[in-house]
Coordinates of C-alpha atoms in Angstrom, one line a residue:
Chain F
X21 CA 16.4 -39.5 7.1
X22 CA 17.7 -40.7 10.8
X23 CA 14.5 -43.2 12.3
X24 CA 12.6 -41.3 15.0
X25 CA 13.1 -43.0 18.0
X26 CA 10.2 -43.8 20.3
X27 CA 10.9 -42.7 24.4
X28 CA 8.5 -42.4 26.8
X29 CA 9.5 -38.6 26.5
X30 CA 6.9 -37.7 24.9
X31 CA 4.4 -39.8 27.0
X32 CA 1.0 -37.9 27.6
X33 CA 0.7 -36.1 30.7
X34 CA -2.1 -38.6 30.9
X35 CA 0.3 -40.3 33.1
X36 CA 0.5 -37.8 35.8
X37 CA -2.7 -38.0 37.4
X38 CA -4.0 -34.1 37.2
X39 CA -2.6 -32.1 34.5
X40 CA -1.4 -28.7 35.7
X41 CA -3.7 -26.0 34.8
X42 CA -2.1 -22.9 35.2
X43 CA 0.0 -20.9 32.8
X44 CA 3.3 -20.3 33.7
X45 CA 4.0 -16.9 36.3
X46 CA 3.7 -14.2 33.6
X47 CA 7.3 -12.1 34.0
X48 CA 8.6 -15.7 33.3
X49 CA 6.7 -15.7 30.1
X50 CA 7.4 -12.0 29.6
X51 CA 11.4 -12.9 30.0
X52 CA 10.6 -15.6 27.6
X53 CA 9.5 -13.7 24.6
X54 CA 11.6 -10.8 25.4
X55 CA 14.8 -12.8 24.8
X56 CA 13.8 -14.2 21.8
X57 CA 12.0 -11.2 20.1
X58 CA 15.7 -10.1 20.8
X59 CA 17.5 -12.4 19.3
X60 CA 15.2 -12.4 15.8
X61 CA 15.7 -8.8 16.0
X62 CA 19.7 -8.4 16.2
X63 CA 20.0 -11.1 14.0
X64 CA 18.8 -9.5 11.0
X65 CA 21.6 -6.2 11.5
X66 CA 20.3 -4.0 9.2
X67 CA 17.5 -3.3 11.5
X68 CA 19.5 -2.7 14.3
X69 CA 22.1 -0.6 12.2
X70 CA 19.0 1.8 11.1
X71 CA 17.7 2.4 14.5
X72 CA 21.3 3.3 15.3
X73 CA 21.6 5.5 12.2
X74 CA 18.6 7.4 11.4
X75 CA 18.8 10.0 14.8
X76 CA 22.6 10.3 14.2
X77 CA 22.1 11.3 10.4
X78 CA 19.4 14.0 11.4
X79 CA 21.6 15.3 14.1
X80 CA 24.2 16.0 11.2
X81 CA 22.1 17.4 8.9
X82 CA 19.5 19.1 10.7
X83 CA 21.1 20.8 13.5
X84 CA 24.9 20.3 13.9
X85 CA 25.2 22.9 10.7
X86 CA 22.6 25.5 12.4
X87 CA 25.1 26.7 14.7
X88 CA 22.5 29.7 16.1
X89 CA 20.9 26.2 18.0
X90 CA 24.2 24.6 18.0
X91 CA 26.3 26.8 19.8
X92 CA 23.7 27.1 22.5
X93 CA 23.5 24.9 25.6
X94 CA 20.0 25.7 25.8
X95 CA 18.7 25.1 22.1
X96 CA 21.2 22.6 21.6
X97 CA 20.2 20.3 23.9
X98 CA 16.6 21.0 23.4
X99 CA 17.3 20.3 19.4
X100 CA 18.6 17.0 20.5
X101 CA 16.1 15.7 23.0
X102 CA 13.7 16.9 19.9
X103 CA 15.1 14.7 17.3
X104 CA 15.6 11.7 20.3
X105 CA 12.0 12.0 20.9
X106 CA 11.6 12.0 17.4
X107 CA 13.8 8.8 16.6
X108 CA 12.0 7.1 19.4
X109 CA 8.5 7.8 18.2
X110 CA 9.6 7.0 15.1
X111 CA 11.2 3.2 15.9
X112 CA 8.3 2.5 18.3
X113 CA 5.5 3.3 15.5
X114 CA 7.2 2.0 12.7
X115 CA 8.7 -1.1 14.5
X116 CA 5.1 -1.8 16.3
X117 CA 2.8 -0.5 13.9
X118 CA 4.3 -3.0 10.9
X119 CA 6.3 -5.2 12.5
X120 CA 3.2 -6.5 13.9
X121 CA 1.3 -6.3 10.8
X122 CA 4.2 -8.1 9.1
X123 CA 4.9 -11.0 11.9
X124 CA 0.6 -11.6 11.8
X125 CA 1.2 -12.1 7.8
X126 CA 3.7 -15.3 9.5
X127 CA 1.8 -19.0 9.6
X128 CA 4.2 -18.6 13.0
X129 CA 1.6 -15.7 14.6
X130 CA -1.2 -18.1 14.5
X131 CA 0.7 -20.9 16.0
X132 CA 1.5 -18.3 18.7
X133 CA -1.4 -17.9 19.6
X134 CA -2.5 -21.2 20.5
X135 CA 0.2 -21.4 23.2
X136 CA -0.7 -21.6 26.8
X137 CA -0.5 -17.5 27.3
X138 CA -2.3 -14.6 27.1
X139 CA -1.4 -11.5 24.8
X140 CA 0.1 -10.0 27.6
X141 CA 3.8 -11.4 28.0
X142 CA 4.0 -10.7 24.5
X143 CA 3.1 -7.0 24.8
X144 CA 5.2 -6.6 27.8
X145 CA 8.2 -7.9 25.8
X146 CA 7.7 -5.9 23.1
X147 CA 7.4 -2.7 24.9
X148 CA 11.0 -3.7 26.3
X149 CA 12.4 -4.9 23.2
X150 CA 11.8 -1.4 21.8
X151 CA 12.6 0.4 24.7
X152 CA 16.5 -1.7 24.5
X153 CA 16.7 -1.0 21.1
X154 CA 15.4 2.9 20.8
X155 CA 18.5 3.0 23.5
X156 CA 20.9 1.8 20.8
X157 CA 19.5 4.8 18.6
X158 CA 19.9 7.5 21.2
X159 CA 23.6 6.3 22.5
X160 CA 25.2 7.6 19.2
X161 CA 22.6 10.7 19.0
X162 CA 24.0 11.6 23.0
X163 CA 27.6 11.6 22.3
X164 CA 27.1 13.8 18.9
X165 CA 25.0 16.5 20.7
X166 CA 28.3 16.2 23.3
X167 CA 30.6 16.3 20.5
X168 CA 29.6 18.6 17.8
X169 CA 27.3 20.7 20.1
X170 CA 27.2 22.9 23.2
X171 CA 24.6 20.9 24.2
X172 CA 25.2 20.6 28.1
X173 CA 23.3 18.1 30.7
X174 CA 24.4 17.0 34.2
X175 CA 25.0 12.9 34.7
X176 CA 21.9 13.3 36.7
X177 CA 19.7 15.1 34.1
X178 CA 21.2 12.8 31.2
X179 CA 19.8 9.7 33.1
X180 CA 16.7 11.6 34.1
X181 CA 16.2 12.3 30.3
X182 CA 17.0 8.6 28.9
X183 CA 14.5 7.2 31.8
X184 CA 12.5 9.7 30.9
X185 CA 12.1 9.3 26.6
X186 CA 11.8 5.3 27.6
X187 CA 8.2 6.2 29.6
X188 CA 7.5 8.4 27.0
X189 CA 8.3 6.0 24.1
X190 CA 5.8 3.6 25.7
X191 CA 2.7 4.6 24.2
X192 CA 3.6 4.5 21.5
X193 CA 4.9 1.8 21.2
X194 CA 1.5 0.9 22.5
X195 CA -0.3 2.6 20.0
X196 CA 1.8 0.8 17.0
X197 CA 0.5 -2.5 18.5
X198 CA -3.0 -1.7 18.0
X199 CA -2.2 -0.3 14.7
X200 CA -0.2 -3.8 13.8
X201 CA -2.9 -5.6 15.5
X202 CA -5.5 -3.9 13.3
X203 CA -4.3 -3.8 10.0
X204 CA -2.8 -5.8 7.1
X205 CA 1.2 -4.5 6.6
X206 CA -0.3 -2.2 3.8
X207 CA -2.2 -0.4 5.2
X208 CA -0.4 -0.2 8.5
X209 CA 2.4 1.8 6.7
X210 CA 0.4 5.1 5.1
X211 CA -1.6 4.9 8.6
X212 CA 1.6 5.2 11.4
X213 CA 3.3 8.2 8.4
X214 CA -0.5 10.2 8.5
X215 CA 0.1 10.1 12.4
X216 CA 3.7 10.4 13.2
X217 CA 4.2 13.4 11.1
X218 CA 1.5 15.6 12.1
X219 CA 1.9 14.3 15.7
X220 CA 5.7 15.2 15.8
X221 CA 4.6 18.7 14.4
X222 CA 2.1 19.5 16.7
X223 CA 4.5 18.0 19.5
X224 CA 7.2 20.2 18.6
X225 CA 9.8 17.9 17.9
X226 CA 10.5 19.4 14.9
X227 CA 9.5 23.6 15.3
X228 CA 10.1 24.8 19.2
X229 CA 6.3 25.4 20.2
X230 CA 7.3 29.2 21.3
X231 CA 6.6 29.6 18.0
X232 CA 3.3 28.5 17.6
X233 CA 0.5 30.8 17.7
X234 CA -2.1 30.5 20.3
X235 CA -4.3 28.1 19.3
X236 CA -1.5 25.8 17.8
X237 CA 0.2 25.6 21.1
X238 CA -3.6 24.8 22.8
X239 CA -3.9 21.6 20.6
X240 CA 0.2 20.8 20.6
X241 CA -0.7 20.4 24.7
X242 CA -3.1 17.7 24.1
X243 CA -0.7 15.5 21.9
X244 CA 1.0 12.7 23.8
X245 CA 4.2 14.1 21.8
X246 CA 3.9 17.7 23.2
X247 CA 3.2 16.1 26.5
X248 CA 6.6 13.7 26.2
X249 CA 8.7 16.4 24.7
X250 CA 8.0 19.0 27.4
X251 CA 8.7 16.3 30.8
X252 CA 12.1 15.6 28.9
X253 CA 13.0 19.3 28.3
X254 CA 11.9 19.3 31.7
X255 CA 14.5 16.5 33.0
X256 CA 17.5 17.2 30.4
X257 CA 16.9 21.4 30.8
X258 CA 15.5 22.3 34.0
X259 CA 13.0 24.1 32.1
X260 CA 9.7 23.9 33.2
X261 CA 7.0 22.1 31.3
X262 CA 3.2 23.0 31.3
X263 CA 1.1 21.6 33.9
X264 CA -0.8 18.8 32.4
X265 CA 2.4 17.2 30.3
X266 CA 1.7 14.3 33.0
X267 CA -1.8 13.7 33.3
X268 CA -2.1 13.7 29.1
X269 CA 0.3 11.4 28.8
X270 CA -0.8 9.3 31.3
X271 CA -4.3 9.6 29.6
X272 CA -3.0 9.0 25.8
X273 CA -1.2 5.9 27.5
X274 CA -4.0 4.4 29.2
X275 CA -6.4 5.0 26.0
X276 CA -3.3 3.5 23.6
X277 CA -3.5 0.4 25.6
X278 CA -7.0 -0.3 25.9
X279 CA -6.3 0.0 22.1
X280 CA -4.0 -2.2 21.7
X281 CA -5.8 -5.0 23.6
X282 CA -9.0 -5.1 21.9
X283 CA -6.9 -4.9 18.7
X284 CA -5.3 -7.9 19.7
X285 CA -8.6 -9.7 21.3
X286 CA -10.3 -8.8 17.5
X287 CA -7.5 -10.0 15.4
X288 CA -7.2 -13.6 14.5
X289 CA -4.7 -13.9 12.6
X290 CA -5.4 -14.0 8.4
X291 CA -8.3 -13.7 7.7
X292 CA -8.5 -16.6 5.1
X293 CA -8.7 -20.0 5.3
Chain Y
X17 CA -15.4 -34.7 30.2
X18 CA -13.9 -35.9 26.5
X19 CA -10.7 -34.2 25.1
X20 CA -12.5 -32.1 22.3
X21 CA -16.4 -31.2 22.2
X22 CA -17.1 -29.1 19.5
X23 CA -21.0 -28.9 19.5
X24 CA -23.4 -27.1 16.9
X25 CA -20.1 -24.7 15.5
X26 CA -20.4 -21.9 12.5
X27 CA -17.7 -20.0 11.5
X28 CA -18.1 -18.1 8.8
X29 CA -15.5 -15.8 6.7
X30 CA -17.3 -12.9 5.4
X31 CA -20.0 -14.5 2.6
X32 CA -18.2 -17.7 3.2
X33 CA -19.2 -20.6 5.3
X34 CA -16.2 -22.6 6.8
X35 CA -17.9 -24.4 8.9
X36 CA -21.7 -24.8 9.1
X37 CA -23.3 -25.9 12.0
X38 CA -20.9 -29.1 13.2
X39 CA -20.5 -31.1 15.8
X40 CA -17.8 -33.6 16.7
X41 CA -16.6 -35.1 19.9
X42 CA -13.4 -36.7 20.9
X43 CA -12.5 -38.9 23.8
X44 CA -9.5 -38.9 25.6
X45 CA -7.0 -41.7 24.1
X46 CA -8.4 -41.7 20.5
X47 CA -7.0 -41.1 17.5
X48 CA -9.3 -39.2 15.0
X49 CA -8.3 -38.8 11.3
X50 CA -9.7 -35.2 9.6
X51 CA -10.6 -36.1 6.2
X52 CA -11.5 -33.5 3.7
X53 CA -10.3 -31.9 0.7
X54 CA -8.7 -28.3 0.5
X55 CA -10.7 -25.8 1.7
X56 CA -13.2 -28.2 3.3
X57 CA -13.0 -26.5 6.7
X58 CA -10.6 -29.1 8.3
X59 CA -7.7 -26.2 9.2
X60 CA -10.9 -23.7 10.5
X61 CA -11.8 -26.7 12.7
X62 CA -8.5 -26.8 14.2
X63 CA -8.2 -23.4 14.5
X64 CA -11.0 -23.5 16.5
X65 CA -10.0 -26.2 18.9
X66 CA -6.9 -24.8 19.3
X67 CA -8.6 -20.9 20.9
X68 CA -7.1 -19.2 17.5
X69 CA -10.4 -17.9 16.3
X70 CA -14.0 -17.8 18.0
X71 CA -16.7 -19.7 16.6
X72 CA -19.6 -17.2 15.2
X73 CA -22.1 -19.7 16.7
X74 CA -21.7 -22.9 19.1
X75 CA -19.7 -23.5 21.5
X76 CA -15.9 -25.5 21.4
X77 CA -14.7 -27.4 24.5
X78 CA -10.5 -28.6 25.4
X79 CA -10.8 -30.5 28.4
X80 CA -14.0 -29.0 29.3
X81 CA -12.3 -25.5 29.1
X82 CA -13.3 -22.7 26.4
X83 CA -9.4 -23.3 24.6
X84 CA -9.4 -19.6 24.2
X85 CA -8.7 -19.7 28.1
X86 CA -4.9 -20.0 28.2
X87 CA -5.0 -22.0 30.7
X88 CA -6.6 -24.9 28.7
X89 CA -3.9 -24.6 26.2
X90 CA -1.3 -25.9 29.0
X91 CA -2.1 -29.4 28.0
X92 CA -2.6 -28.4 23.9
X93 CA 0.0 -29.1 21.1
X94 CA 0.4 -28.4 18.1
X95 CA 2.6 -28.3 14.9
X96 CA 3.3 -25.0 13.5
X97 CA 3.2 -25.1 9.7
X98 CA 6.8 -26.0 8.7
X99 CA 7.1 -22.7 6.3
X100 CA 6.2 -20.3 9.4
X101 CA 9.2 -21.1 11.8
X102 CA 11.1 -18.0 12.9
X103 CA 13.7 -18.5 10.3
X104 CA 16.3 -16.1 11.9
X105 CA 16.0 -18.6 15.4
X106 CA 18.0 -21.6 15.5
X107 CA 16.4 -25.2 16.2
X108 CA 17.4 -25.6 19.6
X109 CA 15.9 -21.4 20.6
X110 CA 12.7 -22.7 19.0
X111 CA 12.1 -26.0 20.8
X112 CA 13.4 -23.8 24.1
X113 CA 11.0 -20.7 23.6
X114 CA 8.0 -23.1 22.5
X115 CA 8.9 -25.4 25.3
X116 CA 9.3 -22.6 27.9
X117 CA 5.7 -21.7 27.7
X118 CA 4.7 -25.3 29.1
X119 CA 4.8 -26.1 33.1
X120 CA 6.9 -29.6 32.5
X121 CA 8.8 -29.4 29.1
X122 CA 10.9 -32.6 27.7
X123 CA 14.2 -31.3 27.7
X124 CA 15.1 -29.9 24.5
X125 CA 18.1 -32.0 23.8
X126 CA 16.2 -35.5 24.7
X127 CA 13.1 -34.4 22.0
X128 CA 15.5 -33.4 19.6
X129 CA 17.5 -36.6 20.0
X130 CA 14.0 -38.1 19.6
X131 CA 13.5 -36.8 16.6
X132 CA 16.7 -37.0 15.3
X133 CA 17.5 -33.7 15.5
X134 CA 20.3 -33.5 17.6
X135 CA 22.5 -33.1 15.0
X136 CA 20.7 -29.8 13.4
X137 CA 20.7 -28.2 17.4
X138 CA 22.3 -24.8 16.4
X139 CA 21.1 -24.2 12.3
X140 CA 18.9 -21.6 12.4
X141 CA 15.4 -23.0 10.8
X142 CA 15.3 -21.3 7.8
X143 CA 18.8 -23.5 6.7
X144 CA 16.3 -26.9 7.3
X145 CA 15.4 -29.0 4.3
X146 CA 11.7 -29.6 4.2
X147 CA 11.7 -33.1 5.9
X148 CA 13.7 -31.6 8.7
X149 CA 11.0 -28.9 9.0
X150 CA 8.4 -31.2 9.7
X151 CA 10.1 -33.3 12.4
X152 CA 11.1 -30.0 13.9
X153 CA 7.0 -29.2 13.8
X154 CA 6.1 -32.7 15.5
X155 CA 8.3 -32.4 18.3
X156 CA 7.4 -29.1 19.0
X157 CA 4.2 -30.0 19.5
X158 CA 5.2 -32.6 21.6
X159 CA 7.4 -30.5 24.1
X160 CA 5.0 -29.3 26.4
X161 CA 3.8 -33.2 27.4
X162 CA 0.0 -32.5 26.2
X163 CA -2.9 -33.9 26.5
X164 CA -4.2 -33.6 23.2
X165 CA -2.3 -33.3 20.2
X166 CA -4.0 -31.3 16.3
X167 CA -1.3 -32.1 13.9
X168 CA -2.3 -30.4 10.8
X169 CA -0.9 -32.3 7.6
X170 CA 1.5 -33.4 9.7
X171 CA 3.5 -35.3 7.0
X172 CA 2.3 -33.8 3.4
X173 CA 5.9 -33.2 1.3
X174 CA 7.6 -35.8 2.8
X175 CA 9.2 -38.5 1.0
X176 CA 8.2 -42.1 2.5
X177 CA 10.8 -42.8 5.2
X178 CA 10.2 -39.5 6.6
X179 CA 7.1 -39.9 6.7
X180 CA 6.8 -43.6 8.3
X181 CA 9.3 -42.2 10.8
X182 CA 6.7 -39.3 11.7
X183 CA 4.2 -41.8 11.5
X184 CA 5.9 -44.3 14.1
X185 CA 6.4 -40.9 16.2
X186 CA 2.4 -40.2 16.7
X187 CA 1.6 -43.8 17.2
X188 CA 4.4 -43.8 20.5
X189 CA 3.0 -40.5 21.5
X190 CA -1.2 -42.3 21.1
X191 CA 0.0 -45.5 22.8
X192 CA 0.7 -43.2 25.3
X193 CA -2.4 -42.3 25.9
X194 CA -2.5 -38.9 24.1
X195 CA -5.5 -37.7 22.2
X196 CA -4.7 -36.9 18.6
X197 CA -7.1 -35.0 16.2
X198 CA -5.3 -35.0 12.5
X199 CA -6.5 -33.6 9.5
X200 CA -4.9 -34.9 6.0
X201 CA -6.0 -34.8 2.9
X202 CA -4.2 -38.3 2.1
X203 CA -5.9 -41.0 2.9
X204 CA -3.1 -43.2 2.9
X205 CA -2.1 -40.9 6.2
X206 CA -5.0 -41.6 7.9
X207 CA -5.4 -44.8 6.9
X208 CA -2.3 -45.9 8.6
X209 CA -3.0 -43.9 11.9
X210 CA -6.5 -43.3 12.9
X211 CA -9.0 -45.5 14.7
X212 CA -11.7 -43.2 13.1
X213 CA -12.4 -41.0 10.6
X214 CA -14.7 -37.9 10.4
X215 CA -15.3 -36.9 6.4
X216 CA -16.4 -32.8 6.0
X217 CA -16.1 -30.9 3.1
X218 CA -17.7 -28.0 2.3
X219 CA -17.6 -27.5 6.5
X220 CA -20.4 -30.1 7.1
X221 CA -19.3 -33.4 8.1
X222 CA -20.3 -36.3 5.5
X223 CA -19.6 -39.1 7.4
X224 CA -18.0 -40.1 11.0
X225 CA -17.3 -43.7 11.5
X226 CA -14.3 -46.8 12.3
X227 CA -11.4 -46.4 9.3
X228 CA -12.9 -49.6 8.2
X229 CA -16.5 -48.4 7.5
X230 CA -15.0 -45.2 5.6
X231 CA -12.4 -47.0 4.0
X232 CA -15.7 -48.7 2.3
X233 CA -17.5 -46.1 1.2
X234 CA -14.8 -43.6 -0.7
X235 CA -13.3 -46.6 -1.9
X236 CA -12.3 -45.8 -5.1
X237 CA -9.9 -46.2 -7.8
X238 CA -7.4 -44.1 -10.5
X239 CA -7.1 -46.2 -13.1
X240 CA -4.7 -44.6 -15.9
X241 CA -3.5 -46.1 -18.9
X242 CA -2.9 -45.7 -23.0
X243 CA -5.2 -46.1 -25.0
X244 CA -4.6 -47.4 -28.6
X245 CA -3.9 -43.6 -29.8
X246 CA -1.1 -43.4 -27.6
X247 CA -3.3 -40.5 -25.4
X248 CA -3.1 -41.5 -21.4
X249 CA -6.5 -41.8 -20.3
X250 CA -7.7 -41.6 -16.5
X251 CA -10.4 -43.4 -14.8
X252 CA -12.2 -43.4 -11.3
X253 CA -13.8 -46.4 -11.0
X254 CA -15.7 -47.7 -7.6
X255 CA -14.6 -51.2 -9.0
X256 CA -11.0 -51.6 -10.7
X257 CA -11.3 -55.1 -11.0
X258 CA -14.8 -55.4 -13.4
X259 CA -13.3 -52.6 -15.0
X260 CA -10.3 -54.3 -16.1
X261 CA -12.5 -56.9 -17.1
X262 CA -14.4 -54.6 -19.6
X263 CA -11.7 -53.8 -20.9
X264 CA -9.9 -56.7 -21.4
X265 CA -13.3 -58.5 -22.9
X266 CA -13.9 -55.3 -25.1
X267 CA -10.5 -55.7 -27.1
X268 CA -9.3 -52.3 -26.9
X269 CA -5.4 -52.0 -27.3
X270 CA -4.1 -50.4 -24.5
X271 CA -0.6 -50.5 -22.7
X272 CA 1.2 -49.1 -19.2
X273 CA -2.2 -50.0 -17.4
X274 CA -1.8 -48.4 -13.4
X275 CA -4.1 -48.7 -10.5
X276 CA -3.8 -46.8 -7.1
X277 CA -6.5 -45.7 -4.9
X278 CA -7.5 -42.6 -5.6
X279 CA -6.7 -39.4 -2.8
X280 CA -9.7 -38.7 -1.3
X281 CA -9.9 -35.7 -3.2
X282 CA -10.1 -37.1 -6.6
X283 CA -13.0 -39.4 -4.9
X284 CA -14.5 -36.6 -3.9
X285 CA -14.1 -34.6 -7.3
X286 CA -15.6 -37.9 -8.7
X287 CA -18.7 -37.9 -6.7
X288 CA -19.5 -34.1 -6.9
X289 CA -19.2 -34.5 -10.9
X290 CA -22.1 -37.3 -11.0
X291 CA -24.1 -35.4 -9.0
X292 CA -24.0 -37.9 -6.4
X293 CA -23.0 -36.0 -3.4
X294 CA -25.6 -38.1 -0.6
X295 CA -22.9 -41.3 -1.7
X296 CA -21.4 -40.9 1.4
X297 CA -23.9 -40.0 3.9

């Protein structure tokens, strides 16, 4: 082993005459961990690679062979804002939900912690990190609803839409941080399937809610997926969405956070010596 | 104002009692050795200096701050365990995101010259051989410039020039003028770097006193040999010498006679088993 040298580098701040006592601005901090949660994320490529394959494979399967929905510019591009919602629902609960259960399992979470910031950079970066990488998932899922579909938007309503599924993916991405913050990995997993299916049901990501019956459609209105998929219709189609998408998604959001941060304020870590 | 008041502290996890009901304070400059065996509450402690966990009773005090205030962590460090670096992230990305969260980092490539790890810069962590791991550990908890330093077994696995070389490392960074709080459960470590020495196990503290004065009482010694049967026999003894005397008077064959202090934890296994736990009160 090479000797350790001994600088003054290290020297105590005992040698300045007041230590500083404020944490660093927090977008720095926020900037901070968003580049490296980054960079942990793309280099292990398989994650990326499934978050890029998953909504293209369902787009194959599921709708580019129903040519009824894919031979209409209407359906078609309904079907594929569906299934993008879907994907990003999907990344955002699974990514959050255990990859915060997992990275708390990590001696490196508790170490974390003791840092000079608060939980919020973290959670700030996090919401980014998805939002960059349920992107990557919907790039391929666009240009096969182009391709194989008659799926038709305007520049104008295709950037309205991808603005559009990144608010809506946000919370839930907040409400897979309260579930990772909450729970071991194994129990995070069953927990984020029992809600994202039902949820994407009742949302109609999967089944257009004209189909519902009455009191379906009443309780599809008050899910936060119902709510997102209707205000991107809404930007991609044109077609109006009902009244209170906004204000419930705005609700769930607001009640996913809170969430999330007493999650986080509560958990410390393993709870084992 | 000292660096670390912990005063009247429980924690407790579930049925379990990690820490009952201590107190400990540490002024600013000193060097204070943690000594207890596994499981004695020395990592709880730390956890609870360092704002990780909330004590269930008591209160803890960094600088005069409540440490779960992130603002009284801008003059903390502290070692990561060595298995828990973001194995993905190379060295120098690790020292630079630690590092960025402090308001007057070293520069990365001095510490890592520092501790000779200027050659390693770009291997991502999880490539590092143990010893390499721990160094990386020190300095980051070095980078920020803090006032107070908790190195949690900062050296255990290493062989012995690593771990004078870590050793020489916290002694620069105390003759400083940084606080250090270590926990070991050698007492070979502490013996070569703290001023004083707080004993807990079973999360009381037995004994808090100068190295010298607790160097005295858990003196005690492994002594291992074979005896005529060729079976390898072990010993703790308070005193080696009279008990090589015994021996030697008593005519028993024996062969490959050893002596080494014994770790702390044997001493304490020893004292538990005769009943004799007020020893070191």
């Amino acid at each position: 082993m090479s000797p350790v040298t001994t600088s003054p580098a290290t020297a105590a701040a005992s040698a300045h005459a007041e230590p500083e006592r404020r944490t660093r601005p927090f977008w720095v901090l926020a900037w901070l961990h968003l580049r490296y949660q980054f960079l942990e994320t793309v280099r292990i490529p398989v994650a990326v690679l499934g978050n890029l394959l998953f909504p293209s494979l369902s787009m194959f399967f599921f709708v580019v062979p129903q040519r009824t929905v894919a031979d209409d510019p209407l359906f078609a591009t309904v079907a594929v804002a569906g299934l993008g919602l879907f994907a990003v629902c999907s990344a955002s609960l699974f990514t959050y939900g255990l990859g915060v259960a997992e990275d708390r399992q990590l001696p490196f979470y508790p170490f974390l912690r003791s840092l000079p910031t608060g939980p919020g950079p973290q959670m700030v970066a996090r919401v980014l990190n998805g939002g960059i990488f349920s992107l990557f998932g919907l790039l391929p899922l666009i240009v096969i609803g182009w391709l194989f579909t008659a799926a038709t938007v305007t520049p104008g309503q295709l950037l309205a839409g991808i603005g559009t599924i990144l608010a809506v993916s946000v919370p839930f991405v907040l409400l897979g941080m309260a579930i990772g913050h909450a729970l071991s990995a194994k129990a995070a997993l069953p927990v984020v399937q029992v809600i994202l299916f039902p949820l994407a049901f009742a949302g109609g990501l999967f089944l257009p809610p004209q189909m519902f019956p009455g009191w379906l459609d009443a309780i599809s209105q008050a899910t936060p997926t119902r709510a997102g998929r209707d205000l991107l219709v809404q930007a991609t189609t044109g077609a109006e969405g009902y009244a209170l998408a906004l204000p419930v998604l705005v609700g769930w959001t607001v009640l996913f956070a809170v969430l999330a941060v007493l999650a986080y304020r509560r958990d410390e870590g393993r709870r084992f010596r | 104002m000292s660096a670390v008041e912990v005063s009247g502290v429980t924690r407790r996890f579930g049925t379990v009692v990690a820490l009952d009901d201590v107190s400990l304070e540490v002024g600013h400059g000193e060097l204070v050795g943690l000594l207890g065996p596994n499981g004695a509450g020395k990592s709880t402690l730390l956890s609870l200096v360092s704002g990780q966990r909330r004590p269930d009773a008591g209160e803890v005090r960094l600088d005069g701050r409540d440490p779960r205030d992130p603002r009284a962590r801008t003059t903390l460090g502290l070692t990561p365990q060595e298995t828990g670096l973001p194995a993905t992230l190379r060295v120098r990305e690790v020292v630079d995101f630690v590092g960025g969260h402090y308001p007057d980092p070293v520069p990365t490539g001095e510490l890592l010259d520092q501790f000779g790890l200027d050659d390693l810069g770009k291997r991502q962590t999880g490539s590092l051989s143990g010893g390499q791991k721990r160094r990386l550990a020190v300095a980051l908890s070095l980078v920020g410039r803090p006032r107070v330093v908790l190195l949690d077994e900062p050296t255990t696995g290493l062989d012995v020039s690593g771990r004078a070389a870590l050793w020489d490392a916290i002694r620069a960074y105390h003759a400083s003028g940084g606080t250090v709080l270590l926990t070991s459960h050698y007492l070979e470590e502490v013996q070569a770097l703290a001023e004083r020495v707080v004993v807990i196990d079973h999360g009381t503290v037995l004994a808090d006193d100068s190295l010298a004065a607790i160097l005295r009482r858990v003196g005690v010694r492994r002594v291992q040999l074979t005896d005529g049967d060729g079976v390898r026999q072990e010993h703790l003894v308070a005193d080696s010498d009279a008990f090589v005397r015994d021996l030697v008077t008593s005519g028993t064959r024996f062969s490959d006679l050893e002596i080494r202090g014994a770790s702390l934890e044997e001493a304490f296994g020893q004292l538990v088993a005769h009943g004799n736990e007020g020893a070191l009160r």
